[in-house]
């Protein structure tokens, strides 16, 4: 579902056409095949707070691949890139290939907001396919997968040091019965 530039994936930038197709047809964002009985969605804390996953679901093996291959999920990068996602020629020139699907627009509001900021925490929620519901914009465009109140499983993917401390404190409080 990511943009591609010179046959290389541009991590951190979903192609809006592919994203919409995946949402509507219940396709995996990695292999683009139909999701099965159980699938994962990748979430940041802010996604949970708004109640939907803004990226298409993934098959369990595709989620594991993403966790290893994506620099943000794997922990290979600690901050978001500066200036958002605009694919450029390695020498810094704009892409001049009219058939390239790379992003050629200005950075989004979210790109601007998180530019250079610390990487978010990420979780993977396993959901049952029978709970697959889309959230739409006022214009009817799908923007995400609704989150049920009880996922089948929550798997921590990327945990910041601050979150590790908070989770340890919560665990200690639970052990004390508080």
mmCIF file of C-alpha atoms in Angstrom, residues 11-149:
data_model
loop_
_atom_site.group_PDB
_atom_site.id
_atom_site.type_symbol
_atom_site.label_atom_id
_atom_site.label_comp_id
_atom_site.label_asym_id
_atom_site.label_seq_id
_atom_site.Cartn_x
_atom_site.Cartn_y
_atom_site.Cartn_z
ATOM 1 C CA UNK A 11 7.947 3.741 4.078
ATOM 2 C CA UNK A 12 5.593 6.046 5.938
ATOM 3 C CA UNK A 13 3.477 7.021 2.936
ATOM 4 C CA UNK A 14 0.393 5.070 1.899
ATOM 5 C CA UNK A 15 -0.894 5.441 -1.637
ATOM 6 C CA UNK A 16 -4.433 6.813 -1.110
ATOM 7 C CA UNK A 17 -5.881 4.849 -4.046
ATOM 8 C CA UNK A 18 -4.432 1.553 -2.812
ATOM 9 C CA UNK A 19 -5.485 2.375 0.750
ATOM 10 C CA UNK A 20 -9.115 2.984 -0.268
ATOM 11 C CA UNK A 21 -9.171 -0.187 -2.367
ATOM 12 C CA UNK A 22 -7.785 -2.194 0.567
ATOM 13 C CA UNK A 23 -10.345 -0.763 3.011
ATOM 14 C CA UNK A 24 -13.341 -1.353 0.760
ATOM 15 C CA UNK A 25 -12.291 -4.841 -0.367
ATOM 16 C CA UNK A 26 -10.893 -5.963 3.014
ATOM 17 C CA UNK A 27 -7.401 -6.492 1.609
ATOM 18 C CA UNK A 28 -4.105 -6.866 3.464
ATOM 19 C CA UNK A 29 -2.005 -3.738 3.122
ATOM 20 C CA UNK A 30 1.141 -5.795 2.444
ATOM 21 C CA UNK A 31 0.200 -8.661 0.098
ATOM 22 C CA UNK A 32 -3.085 -7.083 -1.126
ATOM 23 C CA UNK A 33 -4.958 -10.396 -0.731
ATOM 24 C CA UNK A 34 -8.276 -10.734 1.158
ATOM 25 C CA UNK A 35 -8.044 -10.726 4.936
ATOM 26 C CA UNK A 36 -8.900 -13.956 6.726
ATOM 27 C CA UNK A 37 -10.882 -14.830 9.843
ATOM 28 C CA UNK A 38 -8.435 -12.914 12.051
ATOM 29 C CA UNK A 39 -6.288 -9.957 11.086
ATOM 30 C CA UNK A 40 -4.150 -7.246 12.690
ATOM 31 C CA UNK A 41 -4.326 -3.466 12.628
ATOM 32 C CA UNK A 42 -1.327 -1.351 13.592
ATOM 33 C CA UNK A 43 -2.127 1.444 16.035
ATOM 34 C CA UNK A 44 -0.575 4.400 17.798
ATOM 35 C CA UNK A 45 -2.110 5.722 21.043
ATOM 36 C CA UNK A 46 -3.786 8.574 19.151
ATOM 37 C CA UNK A 47 -5.471 6.060 16.826
ATOM 38 C CA UNK A 48 -6.954 4.233 19.808
ATOM 39 C CA UNK A 49 -8.204 7.532 21.228
ATOM 40 C CA UNK A 50 -10.142 8.343 18.027
ATOM 41 C CA UNK A 51 -11.459 4.781 17.760
ATOM 42 C CA UNK A 52 -10.197 3.643 14.375
ATOM 43 C CA UNK A 53 -7.109 2.285 12.614
ATOM 44 C CA UNK A 54 -6.094 4.643 9.771
ATOM 45 C CA UNK A 55 -4.244 1.922 7.850
ATOM 46 C CA UNK A 56 -5.651 -1.252 6.253
ATOM 47 C CA UNK A 57 -5.430 -4.546 8.135
ATOM 48 C CA UNK A 58 -2.725 -7.173 7.796
ATOM 49 C CA UNK A 59 -2.506 -10.960 7.807
ATOM 50 C CA UNK A 60 -0.519 -12.195 10.844
ATOM 51 C CA UNK A 61 2.560 -13.166 8.740
ATOM 52 C CA UNK A 62 2.402 -9.813 6.906
ATOM 53 C CA UNK A 63 2.260 -7.987 10.250
ATOM 54 C CA UNK A 64 5.417 -9.807 11.369
ATOM 55 C CA UNK A 65 7.102 -8.837 8.090
ATOM 56 C CA UNK A 66 6.076 -5.187 8.632
ATOM 57 C CA UNK A 67 7.409 -5.241 12.163
ATOM 58 C CA UNK A 68 10.812 -6.300 10.820
ATOM 59 C CA UNK A 69 10.948 -4.286 7.581
ATOM 60 C CA UNK A 70 9.444 -0.937 8.552
ATOM 61 C CA UNK A 71 12.072 1.363 10.116
ATOM 62 C CA UNK A 72 9.458 2.959 12.400
ATOM 63 C CA UNK A 73 8.019 -0.315 13.693
ATOM 64 C CA UNK A 74 11.377 -2.069 14.018
ATOM 65 C CA UNK A 75 12.884 0.763 16.032
ATOM 66 C CA UNK A 76 15.566 1.490 13.418
ATOM 67 C CA UNK A 77 14.559 5.168 13.531
ATOM 68 C CA UNK A 78 13.784 7.121 16.674
ATOM 69 C CA UNK A 79 12.133 10.177 15.125
ATOM 70 C CA UNK A 80 9.845 10.955 12.224
ATOM 71 C CA UNK A 81 11.539 12.309 9.124
ATOM 72 C CA UNK A 82 11.838 16.069 8.763
ATOM 73 C CA UNK A 83 9.483 17.683 6.266
ATOM 74 C CA UNK A 84 7.137 14.769 5.653
ATOM 75 C CA UNK A 85 7.122 12.255 2.854
ATOM 76 C CA UNK A 86 7.938 13.693 -0.540
ATOM 77 C CA UNK A 87 9.855 11.253 -2.705
ATOM 78 C CA UNK A 88 12.811 12.876 -4.394
ATOM 79 C CA UNK A 89 15.590 11.848 -6.659
ATOM 80 C CA UNK A 90 18.676 10.819 -4.638
ATOM 81 C CA UNK A 91 20.409 13.999 -5.831
ATOM 82 C CA UNK A 92 17.564 16.087 -4.371
ATOM 83 C CA UNK A 93 15.712 16.842 -7.606
ATOM 84 C CA UNK A 94 11.940 16.253 -7.772
ATOM 85 C CA UNK A 95 10.833 13.030 -9.427
ATOM 86 C CA UNK A 96 10.244 13.600 -13.144
ATOM 87 C CA UNK A 97 8.857 10.152 -13.993
ATOM 88 C CA UNK A 98 5.164 10.666 -14.946
ATOM 89 C CA UNK A 99 4.454 6.947 -14.349
ATOM 90 C CA UNK A 100 5.940 6.919 -10.847
ATOM 91 C CA UNK A 101 3.432 6.574 -8.012
ATOM 92 C CA UNK A 102 5.625 8.502 -5.571
ATOM 93 C CA UNK A 103 4.034 11.321 -3.585
ATOM 94 C CA UNK A 104 4.357 14.671 -5.285
ATOM 95 C CA UNK A 105 2.191 16.753 -2.983
ATOM 96 C CA UNK A 106 3.093 18.995 -0.077
ATOM 97 C CA UNK A 107 3.405 17.440 3.372
ATOM 98 C CA UNK A 108 0.101 16.743 5.115
ATOM 99 C CA UNK A 109 -0.919 18.432 8.368
ATOM 100 C CA UNK A 110 0.090 15.295 10.246
ATOM 101 C CA UNK A 111 3.473 15.216 8.464
ATOM 102 C CA UNK A 112 4.053 18.827 9.525
ATOM 103 C CA UNK A 113 2.952 18.146 13.107
ATOM 104 C CA UNK A 114 5.196 15.140 13.677
ATOM 105 C CA UNK A 115 8.170 16.257 11.539
ATOM 106 C CA UNK A 116 11.313 15.460 13.533
ATOM 107 C CA UNK A 117 9.365 14.466 16.660
ATOM 108 C CA UNK A 118 9.962 11.304 18.674
ATOM 109 C CA UNK A 119 8.581 8.079 17.227
ATOM 110 C CA UNK A 120 5.189 6.976 18.510
ATOM 111 C CA UNK A 121 4.493 3.775 20.392
ATOM 112 C CA UNK A 122 2.859 1.114 18.206
ATOM 113 C CA UNK A 123 0.626 -1.832 19.040
ATOM 114 C CA UNK A 124 -0.932 -4.507 16.852
ATOM 115 C CA UNK A 125 -4.523 -5.432 17.646
ATOM 116 C CA UNK A 126 -5.851 -8.752 16.398
ATOM 117 C CA UNK A 127 -9.479 -8.399 15.297
ATOM 118 C CA UNK A 128 -12.081 -10.876 14.059
ATOM 119 C CA UNK A 129 -13.171 -10.365 10.462
ATOM 120 C CA UNK A 130 -16.843 -10.347 11.495
ATOM 121 C CA UNK A 131 -16.147 -7.062 13.372
ATOM 122 C CA UNK A 132 -14.678 -5.375 10.260
ATOM 123 C CA UNK A 133 -16.425 -1.997 10.002
ATOM 124 C CA UNK A 134 -15.156 1.097 8.227
ATOM 125 C CA UNK A 135 -15.241 4.685 9.430
ATOM 126 C CA UNK A 136 -16.000 7.226 6.696
ATOM 127 C CA UNK A 137 -15.546 10.955 6.205
ATOM 128 C CA UNK A 138 -18.612 13.185 5.841
ATOM 129 C CA UNK A 139 -18.079 12.793 2.077
ATOM 130 C CA UNK A 140 -18.263 8.987 2.343
ATOM 131 C CA UNK A 141 -14.552 8.216 1.881
ATOM 132 C CA UNK A 142 -13.237 5.373 4.063
ATOM 133 C CA UNK A 143 -10.641 6.623 6.547
ATOM 134 C CA UNK A 144 -10.108 3.603 8.776
ATOM 135 C CA UNK A 145 -11.218 0.414 10.449
ATOM 136 C CA UNK A 146 -13.422 0.882 13.518
ATOM 137 C CA UNK A 147 -11.863 -0.492 16.698
ATOM 138 C CA UNK A 148 -14.004 -2.871 18.746
ATOM 139 C CA UNK A 149 -14.047 -2.455 22.524
#
